[in-house]
PDB file of C-alpha atoms in Angstrom:
ATOM      1  CA  MET S1433     -21.120  -2.166  22.611  1.00  0.00           C
ATOM      2  CA  ASN S1434     -19.287   1.406  23.677  1.00  0.00           C
ATOM      3  CA  LYS S1435     -21.019   4.312  22.450  1.00  0.00           C
ATOM      4  CA  ASN S1436     -17.473   6.169  21.046  1.00  0.00           C
ATOM      5  CA  LEU S1437     -17.331   2.671  19.070  1.00  0.00           C
ATOM      6  CA  ILE S1438     -20.345   3.410  17.738  1.00  0.00           C
ATOM      7  CA  PHE S1439     -19.481   6.482  16.447  1.00  0.00           C
ATOM      8  CA  LEU S1440     -16.715   5.198  14.798  1.00  0.00           C
ATOM      9  CA  ILE S1441     -18.124   2.746  13.177  1.00  0.00           C
ATOM     10  CA  ALA S1442     -20.804   5.074  11.789  1.00  0.00           C
ATOM     11  CA  PHE S1443     -18.488   7.357  10.622  1.00  0.00           C
ATOM     12  CA  ALA S1444     -16.773   4.863   8.746  1.00  0.00           C
ATOM     13  CA  LEU S1445     -19.416   4.037   6.985  1.00  0.00           C
ATOM     14  CA  ILE S1446     -20.100   7.442   6.192  1.00  0.00           C
ATOM     15  CA  ILE S1447     -17.138   8.433   4.846  1.00  0.00           C
ATOM     16  CA  ILE S1448     -16.968   5.348   2.717  1.00  0.00           C
ATOM     17  CA  THR S1449     -20.366   5.997   1.359  1.00  0.00           C
ATOM     18  CA  ILE S1450     -19.310   9.683   0.665  1.00  0.00           C
ATOM     19  CA  SER S1451     -16.126   8.291  -1.366  1.00  0.00           C
ATOM     20  CA  GLU S1452     -17.873   5.838  -3.182  1.00  0.00           C
ATOM     21  CA  LEU S1453     -20.098   8.555  -4.646  1.00  0.00           C
ATOM     22  CA  ILE S1454     -17.391  10.835  -5.557  1.00  0.00           C
ATOM     23  CA  GLY S1455     -16.019   7.509  -7.149  1.00  0.00           C
ATOM     24  CA  PHE S1456     -12.941   7.690  -9.669  1.00  0.00           C
ATOM     25  CA  GLN S1457     -11.818  11.101 -10.774  1.00  0.00           C
ATOM     26  CA  ALA S1458      -9.313  11.561 -13.799  1.00  0.00           C
ATOM     27  CA  ILE S1459      -7.711  15.147 -13.520  1.00  0.00           C
ATOM     28  CA  PRO S1460      -6.418  16.588 -16.442  1.00  0.00           C
ATOM     29  CA  LEU S1461      -2.897  18.260 -15.994  1.00  0.00           C
ATOM     30  CA  GLY S1462      -1.570  19.315 -18.835  1.00  0.00           C
ATOM     31  CA  SER S1463      -0.619  16.168 -21.331  1.00  0.00           C
ATOM     32  CA  PHE S1464      -1.098  14.365 -18.585  1.00  0.00           C
ATOM     33  CA  THR S1465      -3.844  12.894 -16.042  1.00  0.00           C
ATOM     34  CA  ILE S1466      -3.773  12.169 -12.549  1.00  0.00           C
ATOM     35  CA  GLY S1467      -6.107   9.057 -11.607  1.00  0.00           C
ATOM     36  CA  LEU S1468      -7.747   9.631  -8.015  1.00  0.00           C
ATOM     37  CA  LEU S1469      -9.246   6.672  -6.599  1.00  0.00           C
ATOM     38  CA  PRO S1470     -12.391   6.601  -3.965  1.00  0.00           C
ATOM     39  CA  LEU S1471      -9.690   5.072  -1.382  1.00  0.00           C
ATOM     40  CA  VAL S1472      -7.437   8.457  -1.886  1.00  0.00           C
ATOM     41  CA  PHE S1473     -10.707  10.592  -1.039  1.00  0.00           C
ATOM     42  CA  ALA S1474     -11.570   8.423   2.000  1.00  0.00           C
ATOM     43  CA  ILE S1475      -7.899   8.856   3.811  1.00  0.00           C
ATOM     44  CA  ILE S1476      -8.085  12.453   3.113  1.00  0.00           C
ATOM     45  CA  LEU S1477     -11.209  13.024   4.199  1.00  0.00           C
ATOM     46  CA  THR S1478     -10.291  10.957   7.862  1.00  0.00           C
ATOM     47  CA  MET S1479      -7.176  12.943   8.079  1.00  0.00           C
ATOM     48  CA  PHE S1480      -8.519  16.221   7.178  1.00  0.00           C
ATOM     49  CA  LEU S1481     -11.358  15.634   9.743  1.00  0.00           C
ATOM     50  CA  GLY S1482      -9.010  14.465  12.504  1.00  0.00           C
ATOM     51  CA  LEU S1483      -7.226  18.088  13.038  1.00  0.00           C
ATOM     52  CA  LYS S1484      -7.554  19.408  16.176  1.00  0.00           C
ATOM     53  CA  LEU S1485      -9.288  22.154  14.762  1.00  0.00           C
ATOM     54  CA  PHE S1486     -12.700  20.012  14.314  1.00  0.00           C
ATOM     55  CA  ARG S1487     -11.878  17.423  17.541  1.00  0.00           C
ATOM     56  CA  LYS S1488     -15.091  19.097  18.905  1.00  0.00           C
ATOM     57  CA  GLY S1489     -18.320  17.332  20.053  1.00  0.00           C
ATOM     58  CA  ILE S1490     -18.737  14.078  18.164  1.00  0.00           C
ATOM     59  CA  MET S1491     -15.909  14.641  16.610  1.00  0.00           C
ATOM     60  CA  LYS S1492     -13.749  14.520  19.843  1.00  0.00           C
ATOM     61  CA  LYS S1493     -15.225  10.965  20.420  1.00  0.00           C
ATOM     62  CA  ILE S1494     -14.867   9.799  17.099  1.00  0.00           C
ATOM     63  CA  TYR S1495     -11.053  10.621  17.336  1.00  0.00           C
ATOM     64  CA  SER S1496     -10.742   9.552  21.082  1.00  0.00           C
ATOM     65  CA  GLU S1497      -7.548   7.645  22.199  1.00  0.00           C
ATOM     66  CA  LYS S1498      -9.457   4.466  22.740  1.00  0.00           C
ATOM     67  CA  ASN S1499     -10.888   4.523  19.569  1.00  0.00           C
ATOM     68  CA  ILE S1500      -7.436   4.962  17.798  1.00  0.00           C
ATOM     69  CA  HIS S1501      -6.032   2.358  19.827  1.00  0.00           C
ATOM     70  CA  PHE S1502      -9.184   0.058  18.817  1.00  0.00           C
ATOM     71  CA  ALA S1503      -8.587   0.513  15.236  1.00  0.00           C
ATOM     72  CA  SER S1504      -4.872  -0.168  15.100  1.00  0.00           C
ATOM     73  CA  THR S1505      -5.195  -3.076  17.208  1.00  0.00           C
ATOM     74  CA  TYR S1506      -7.687  -4.645  15.537  1.00  0.00           C
ATOM     75  CA  LEU S1507      -7.197  -3.566  11.416  1.00  0.00           C
ATOM     76  CA  ILE S1508      -5.330  -7.341  11.111  1.00  0.00           C
ATOM     77  CA  LEU S1509      -8.911  -8.490  11.388  1.00  0.00           C
ATOM     78  CA  ILE S1510      -9.945  -6.484   8.034  1.00  0.00           C
ATOM     79  CA  MET S1511      -6.512  -7.589   6.489  1.00  0.00           C
ATOM     80  CA  LEU S1512      -6.866 -11.372   6.846  1.00  0.00           C
ATOM     81  CA  PRO S1513      -9.684 -11.214   4.748  1.00  0.00           C
ATOM     82  CA  LEU S1514      -8.227  -9.773   1.807  1.00  0.00           C
ATOM     83  CA  MET S1515      -5.297 -12.052   2.308  1.00  0.00           C
ATOM     84  CA  ALA S1516      -7.636 -14.884   2.131  1.00  0.00           C
ATOM     85  CA  ARG S1517      -8.654 -13.218  -1.170  1.00  0.00           C
ATOM     86  CA  TYR S1518      -5.261 -12.603  -2.696  1.00  0.00           C
ATOM     87  CA  GLY S1519      -5.122 -16.766  -2.379  1.00  0.00           C
ATOM     88  CA  ALA S1520      -8.787 -17.403  -4.045  1.00  0.00           C
ATOM     89  CA  ASP S1521      -7.625 -15.262  -6.803  1.00  0.00           C
ATOM     90  CA  VAL S1522      -4.106 -17.207  -7.261  1.00  0.00           C
ATOM     91  CA  ALA S1523      -5.373 -20.442  -7.267  1.00  0.00           C
ATOM     92  CA  PRO S1524      -7.576 -20.966 -10.051  1.00  0.00           C
ATOM     93  CA  GLN S1525      -5.264 -19.261 -12.188  1.00  0.00           C
ATOM     94  CA  ILE S1526      -2.127 -20.789 -10.883  1.00  0.00           C
ATOM     95  CA  ARG S1527      -1.349 -22.523 -14.387  1.00  0.00           C
ATOM     96  CA  ASP S1528      -1.669 -19.110 -16.022  1.00  0.00           C
ATOM     97  CA  ILE S1529       0.958 -17.249 -13.652  1.00  0.00           C
ATOM     98  CA  LEU S1530       3.323 -20.182 -14.542  1.00  0.00           C
ATOM     99  CA  GLN S1531       3.135 -19.712 -18.345  1.00  0.00           C
ATOM    100  CA  VAL S1532       3.280 -15.725 -17.620  1.00  0.00           C
ATOM    101  CA  GLY S1533       7.130 -15.981 -18.206  1.00  0.00           C
ATOM    102  CA  TRP S1534      10.177 -15.031 -16.592  1.00  0.00           C
ATOM    103  CA  VAL S1535      10.142 -11.372 -17.106  1.00  0.00           C
ATOM    104  CA  PHE S1536       7.094 -11.386 -14.818  1.00  0.00           C
ATOM    105  CA  ILE S1537       9.028 -13.255 -11.730  1.00  0.00           C
ATOM    106  CA  ILE S1538      12.755 -11.025 -12.422  1.00  0.00           C
ATOM    107  CA  GLN S1539      10.379  -7.727 -11.685  1.00  0.00           C
ATOM    108  CA  GLU S1540       9.449  -9.113  -7.819  1.00  0.00           C
ATOM    109  CA  LEU S1541      12.905  -8.844  -7.444  1.00  0.00           C
ATOM    110  CA  GLY S1542      12.675  -5.013  -7.384  1.00  0.00           C
ATOM    111  CA  ASN S1543      10.699  -5.146  -4.200  1.00  0.00           C
ATOM    112  CA  LEU S1544      14.147  -6.108  -2.630  1.00  0.00           C
ATOM    113  CA  GLY S1545      14.900  -2.504  -3.621  1.00  0.00           C
ATOM    114  CA  THR S1546      13.170  -0.912  -0.355  1.00  0.00           C
ATOM    115  CA  VAL S1547      15.627  -3.369   2.099  1.00  0.00           C
ATOM    116  CA  PHE S1548      18.760  -2.388  -0.109  1.00  0.00           C
ATOM    117  CA  ILE S1549      18.053   1.421  -0.967  1.00  0.00           C
ATOM    118  CA  GLY S1550      15.453   2.612   1.524  1.00  0.00           C
ATOM    119  CA  LEU S1551      16.737   1.283   4.932  1.00  0.00           C
ATOM    120  CA  PRO S1552      20.357   2.689   5.098  1.00  0.00           C
ATOM    121  CA  VAL S1553      18.466   6.204   4.158  1.00  0.00           C
ATOM    122  CA  ALA S1554      15.663   5.509   6.850  1.00  0.00           C
ATOM    123  CA  LEU S1555      18.443   5.102   9.316  1.00  0.00           C
ATOM    124  CA  LEU S1556      20.450   8.221   8.088  1.00  0.00           C
ATOM    125  CA  LEU S1557      17.190  10.397   8.480  1.00  0.00           C
ATOM    126  CA  GLY S1558      17.041   9.151  12.382  1.00  0.00           C
ATOM    127  CA  LEU S1559      14.434   6.370  12.076  1.00  0.00           C
ATOM    128  CA  ARG S1560      15.347   3.013  14.055  1.00  0.00           C
ATOM    129  CA  ARG S1561      13.234   0.232  14.811  1.00  0.00           C
ATOM    130  CA  GLU S1562      10.066   2.068  12.840  1.00  0.00           C
ATOM    131  CA  ALA S1563      12.501   1.692   9.671  1.00  0.00           C
ATOM    132  CA  ILE S1564      12.007  -1.773   9.780  1.00  0.00           C
ATOM    133  CA  GLY S1565       8.305  -1.715   8.907  1.00  0.00           C
ATOM    134  CA  ALA S1566       9.064   1.598   6.599  1.00  0.00           C
ATOM    135  CA  THR S1567      11.326  -0.338   4.187  1.00  0.00           C
ATOM    136  CA  LEU S1568      10.228  -4.167   4.177  1.00  0.00           C
ATOM    137  CA  GLY S1569       8.342  -3.257   1.066  1.00  0.00           C
ATOM    138  CA  ILE S1570       6.099  -0.733  -0.480  1.00  0.00           C
ATOM    139  CA  GLY S1571       3.671  -0.855   2.535  1.00  0.00           C
ATOM    140  CA  ARG S1572       0.921  -2.366   1.343  1.00  0.00           C
ATOM    141  CA  GLU S1573      -1.306  -5.551   2.771  1.00  0.00           C
ATOM    142  CA  GLY S1574       1.138  -8.026   2.627  1.00  0.00           C
ATOM    143  CA  GLU S1575       4.104  -6.139   4.659  1.00  0.00           C
ATOM    144  CA  LEU S1576       0.968  -4.950   6.975  1.00  0.00           C
ATOM    145  CA  ALA S1577      -0.202  -8.067   7.764  1.00  0.00           C
ATOM    146  CA  TYR S1578       3.359  -9.646   8.314  1.00  0.00           C
ATOM    147  CA  ILE S1579       4.441  -6.669  10.563  1.00  0.00           C
ATOM    148  CA  SER S1580       1.238  -6.717  12.414  1.00  0.00           C
ATOM    149  CA  GLU S1581       1.540 -10.281  13.239  1.00  0.00           C
ATOM    150  CA  LYS S1582       5.187 -10.439  14.213  1.00  0.00           C
ATOM    151  CA  TYR S1583       5.208  -7.093  16.142  1.00  0.00           C
ATOM    152  CA  THR S1584       1.569  -5.499  16.436  1.00  0.00           C
ATOM    153  CA  LEU S1585       0.702  -1.969  14.925  1.00  0.00           C
ATOM    154  CA  GLU S1586       1.391  -1.271  18.641  1.00  0.00           C
ATOM    155  CA  SER S1587       5.090  -1.220  17.817  1.00  0.00           C
ATOM    156  CA  LYS S1588       7.609   1.146  16.498  1.00  0.00           C
ATOM    157  CA  GLU S1589       7.681  -1.483  13.494  1.00  0.00           C
ATOM    158  CA  GLY S1590       4.038  -1.336  13.492  1.00  0.00           C
ATOM    159  CA  ARG S1591       3.991   2.604  13.179  1.00  0.00           C
ATOM    160  CA  GLY S1592       6.576   2.324  10.534  1.00  0.00           C
ATOM    161  CA  VAL S1593       4.241   0.258   8.085  1.00  0.00           C
ATOM    162  CA  LEU S1594       1.575   1.797   8.841  1.00  0.00           C
ATOM    163  CA  SER S1595       2.855   5.214   7.847  1.00  0.00           C
ATOM    164  CA  ILE S1596       4.279   4.016   4.854  1.00  0.00           C
ATOM    165  CA  TYR S1597       0.701   2.150   3.828  1.00  0.00           C
ATOM    166  CA  ILE S1598      -1.062   5.946   4.386  1.00  0.00           C
ATOM    167  CA  ILE S1599       1.502   7.482   2.610  1.00  0.00           C
ATOM    168  CA  GLY S1600       1.561   5.192  -0.512  1.00  0.00           C
ATOM    169  CA  THR S1601      -2.228   5.402  -0.321  1.00  0.00           C
ATOM    170  CA  LEU S1602      -2.533   9.106  -0.703  1.00  0.00           C
ATOM    171  CA  PHE S1603       0.569   9.998  -2.988  1.00  0.00           C
ATOM    172  CA  GLY S1604       1.368   6.534  -4.528  1.00  0.00           C
ATOM    173  CA  ALA S1605      -1.474   6.330  -6.847  1.00  0.00           C
ATOM    174  CA  ILE S1606      -1.099   9.860  -7.756  1.00  0.00           C
ATOM    175  CA  PHE S1607       2.772   9.609  -8.158  1.00  0.00           C
ATOM    176  CA  PHE S1608       2.254   6.418 -10.819  1.00  0.00           C
ATOM    177  CA  SER S1609      -0.477   8.588 -12.614  1.00  0.00           C
ATOM    178  CA  VAL S1610       1.922  11.055 -13.606  1.00  0.00           C
ATOM    179  CA  PHE S1611       4.921   8.767 -13.768  1.00  0.00           C
ATOM    180  CA  ALA S1612       3.662   6.503 -16.304  1.00  0.00           C
ATOM    181  CA  PRO S1613       2.439   8.750 -19.315  1.00  0.00           C
ATOM    182  CA  ILE S1614       5.750  10.515 -18.795  1.00  0.00           C
ATOM    183  CA  LEU S1615       7.497   6.971 -19.060  1.00  0.00           C
ATOM    184  CA  LEU S1616       5.051   6.268 -22.143  1.00  0.00           C
ATOM    185  CA  ASP S1617       6.495   9.673 -23.738  1.00  0.00           C
ATOM    186  CA  LEU S1618       9.942   8.637 -23.474  1.00  0.00           C
ATOM    187  CA  GLY S1619       9.332   5.797 -25.813  1.00  0.00           C
ATOM    188  CA  ILE S1620       9.000   3.030 -22.928  1.00  0.00           C
ATOM    189  CA  ARG S1621       6.730   0.258 -24.521  1.00  0.00           C
ATOM    190  CA  ILE S1622       3.336   0.190 -23.553  1.00  0.00           C
ATOM    191  CA  GLU S1623       3.241  -3.599 -22.695  1.00  0.00           C
ATOM    192  CA  ALA S1624       6.136  -2.847 -19.804  1.00  0.00           C
ATOM    193  CA  LEU S1625       4.590  -0.215 -18.411  1.00  0.00           C
ATOM    194  CA  ALA S1626       1.475  -2.232 -18.029  1.00  0.00           C
ATOM    195  CA  MET S1627       3.392  -4.822 -16.415  1.00  0.00           C
ATOM    196  CA  ALA S1628       5.483  -2.081 -14.373  1.00  0.00           C
ATOM    197  CA  SER S1629       2.054  -0.976 -12.882  1.00  0.00           C
ATOM    198  CA  GLY S1630       1.501  -4.414 -11.112  1.00  0.00           C
ATOM    199  CA  VAL S1631       3.778  -3.337  -8.080  1.00  0.00           C
ATOM    200  CA  GLY S1632       1.387  -5.283  -5.355  1.00  0.00           C
ATOM    201  CA  SER S1633      -1.083  -2.503  -4.517  1.00  0.00           C
ATOM    202  CA  GLY S1634      -4.403  -2.258  -6.143  1.00  0.00           C
ATOM    203  CA  SER S1635      -4.877   1.530  -5.879  1.00  0.00           C
ATOM    204  CA  MET S1636      -1.469   2.212  -7.507  1.00  0.00           C
ATOM    205  CA  MET S1637      -2.041  -0.487 -10.280  1.00  0.00           C
ATOM    206  CA  SER S1638      -5.191   0.903 -10.710  1.00  0.00           C
ATOM    207  CA  ALA S1639      -4.068   4.323 -11.130  1.00  0.00           C
ATOM    208  CA  ALA S1640      -1.506   3.770 -13.692  1.00  0.00           C
ATOM    209  CA  SER S1641      -3.402   1.384 -16.080  1.00  0.00           C
ATOM    210  CA  ALA S1642      -6.299   3.986 -16.249  1.00  0.00           C
ATOM    211  CA  THR S1643      -4.164   6.560 -16.957  1.00  0.00           C
ATOM    212  CA  LEU S1644      -2.385   4.350 -19.872  1.00  0.00           C
ATOM    213  CA  VAL S1645      -5.571   3.630 -21.417  1.00  0.00           C
ATOM    214  CA  ALA S1646      -6.887   7.227 -21.172  1.00  0.00           C
ATOM    215  CA  ARG S1647      -3.419   7.797 -23.504  1.00  0.00           C
ATOM    216  CA  ILE S1648      -3.881   4.822 -25.591  1.00  0.00           C
ATOM    217  CA  PRO S1649      -7.678   3.235 -25.345  1.00  0.00           C
ATOM    218  CA  GLU S1650      -7.140   1.170 -28.246  1.00  0.00           C
ATOM    219  CA  MET S1651      -5.221  -1.003 -26.243  1.00  0.00           C
ATOM    220  CA  GLU S1652      -7.475  -1.218 -23.005  1.00  0.00           C
ATOM    221  CA  SER S1653      -7.493  -4.812 -23.231  1.00  0.00           C
ATOM    222  CA  THR S1654      -3.353  -5.122 -23.554  1.00  0.00           C
ATOM    223  CA  ILE S1655      -2.987  -2.950 -20.885  1.00  0.00           C
ATOM    224  CA  LEU S1656      -5.194  -4.293 -18.253  1.00  0.00           C
ATOM    225  CA  ALA S1657      -4.367  -8.000 -19.005  1.00  0.00           C
ATOM    226  CA  TYR S1658      -0.633  -7.200 -18.401  1.00  0.00           C
ATOM    227  CA  ALA S1659      -1.288  -5.016 -15.361  1.00  0.00           C
ATOM    228  CA  SER S1660      -3.514  -7.531 -13.751  1.00  0.00           C
ATOM    229  CA  ALA S1661      -1.152 -10.404 -14.356  1.00  0.00           C
ATOM    230  CA  SER S1662       1.658  -8.811 -13.131  1.00  0.00           C
ATOM    231  CA  GLN S1663      -0.715  -7.467  -9.954  1.00  0.00           C
ATOM    232  CA  LEU S1664      -1.439 -10.972  -9.640  1.00  0.00           C
ATOM    233  CA  LEU S1665       1.866 -12.593  -9.581  1.00  0.00           C
ATOM    234  CA  THR S1666       3.383  -9.920  -7.377  1.00  0.00           C
ATOM    235  CA  SER S1667       0.676 -10.241  -4.569  1.00  0.00           C
ATOM    236  CA  PHE S1668       1.417 -14.223  -4.897  1.00  0.00           C
ATOM    237  CA  LEU S1669       5.280 -13.788  -5.162  1.00  0.00           C
ATOM    238  CA  GLY S1670       5.714 -11.006  -3.043  1.00  0.00           C
ATOM    239  CA  THR S1671       4.640 -12.675   0.030  1.00  0.00           C
ATOM    240  CA  PHE S1672       7.173 -15.628  -0.198  1.00  0.00           C
ATOM    241  CA  THR S1673       9.841 -12.892  -1.380  1.00  0.00           C
ATOM    242  CA  MET S1674       9.328 -10.667   1.503  1.00  0.00           C
ATOM    243  CA  VAL S1675       9.428 -13.611   4.575  1.00  0.00           C
ATOM    244  CA  PHE S1676      12.033 -15.685   2.865  1.00  0.00           C
ATOM    245  CA  LEU S1677      14.315 -12.913   1.394  1.00  0.00           C
ATOM    246  CA  ALA S1678      13.421  -9.078   2.129  1.00  0.00           C
ATOM    247  CA  ALA S1679      12.854 -10.211   6.087  1.00  0.00           C
ATOM    248  CA  PRO S1680      16.186 -11.795   6.665  1.00  0.00           C
ATOM    249  CA  ILE S1681      18.277  -9.419   4.501  1.00  0.00           C
ATOM    250  CA  GLN S1682      16.696  -6.595   6.297  1.00  0.00           C
ATOM    251  CA  ALA S1683      17.672  -7.992   9.699  1.00  0.00           C
ATOM    252  CA  PHE S1684      20.979  -8.552   8.525  1.00  0.00           C
ATOM    253  CA  MET S1685      21.624  -5.461   7.282  1.00  0.00           C
ATOM    254  CA  TYR S1686      20.052  -3.631  10.666  1.00  0.00           C
ATOM    255  CA  LYS S1687      21.792  -5.505  12.679  1.00  0.00           C
ATOM    256  CA  LYS S1688      25.482  -4.442  10.948  1.00  0.00           C
ATOM    257  CA  LEU S1689      24.303  -0.816  10.522  1.00  0.00           C
ATOM    258  CA  VAL S1690      22.674  -0.214  14.107  1.00  0.00           C
ATOM    259  CA  ARG S1691      24.810  -1.891  16.399  1.00  0.00           C
ATOM    260  CA  GLY S1692      23.623  -0.366  19.421  1.00  0.00           C
ATOM    261  CA  ASP S1693      19.952  -1.932  19.322  1.00  0.00           C
ATOM    262  CA  LYS S1694      19.866  -5.153  20.996  1.00  0.00           C
ATOM    263  CA  LYS S1695      16.076  -5.988  20.693  1.00  0.00           C
TER     264      LYS S1695
END
């Protein structure tokens, strides 16, 4: 095995260990509480250490072009077991999912907003093929797996979805941690906010639901039940919505909005 690759794997294990030792951190901000997950710390650490200032000696070997290429190429191998786990989680509870109600199902249509709103905005900002990966969904595991399988993560589409994945992990959880209690103060029912927490992202759902539980601890079981059911359903239906609705609509819109792109 390449020595630089060994350094990369060891470095990843060290970062994971440090992040897990830090654990979930709840940071009070006035009347709000921001929840930061270990995943957020892991990405912040790796981004910080990847700055040119620190790319010396062994760090230069870890962040070598070859390692970066390796990581982007084989990321899909890490994502596939996660996709399999989603399926394993859904199968035993399929009857419960069908009994949850139409409210959870109609919520899934909200994911199409990334195409109808996000794609035109991305194109106005100057993105082209990158916009396809960036606006197919909220850029979580499902979209990452789909784009990497269809275009590879080395493509422009792959760079688009990977960018949104990283941004969502860094700022999505923080945004949900702050936004959920604001809506609660505006009088939105706690059940509705718990359902809205399940957007298909484990980190965002955990951050939002943990913040709501911190505000109303006596309803912890209700909040977690609604959030988990919504997350499970979104993860399950989200794949079908993405493949059969979002992707065809996005392809049609992109063709009409960007006539010069023949690909």
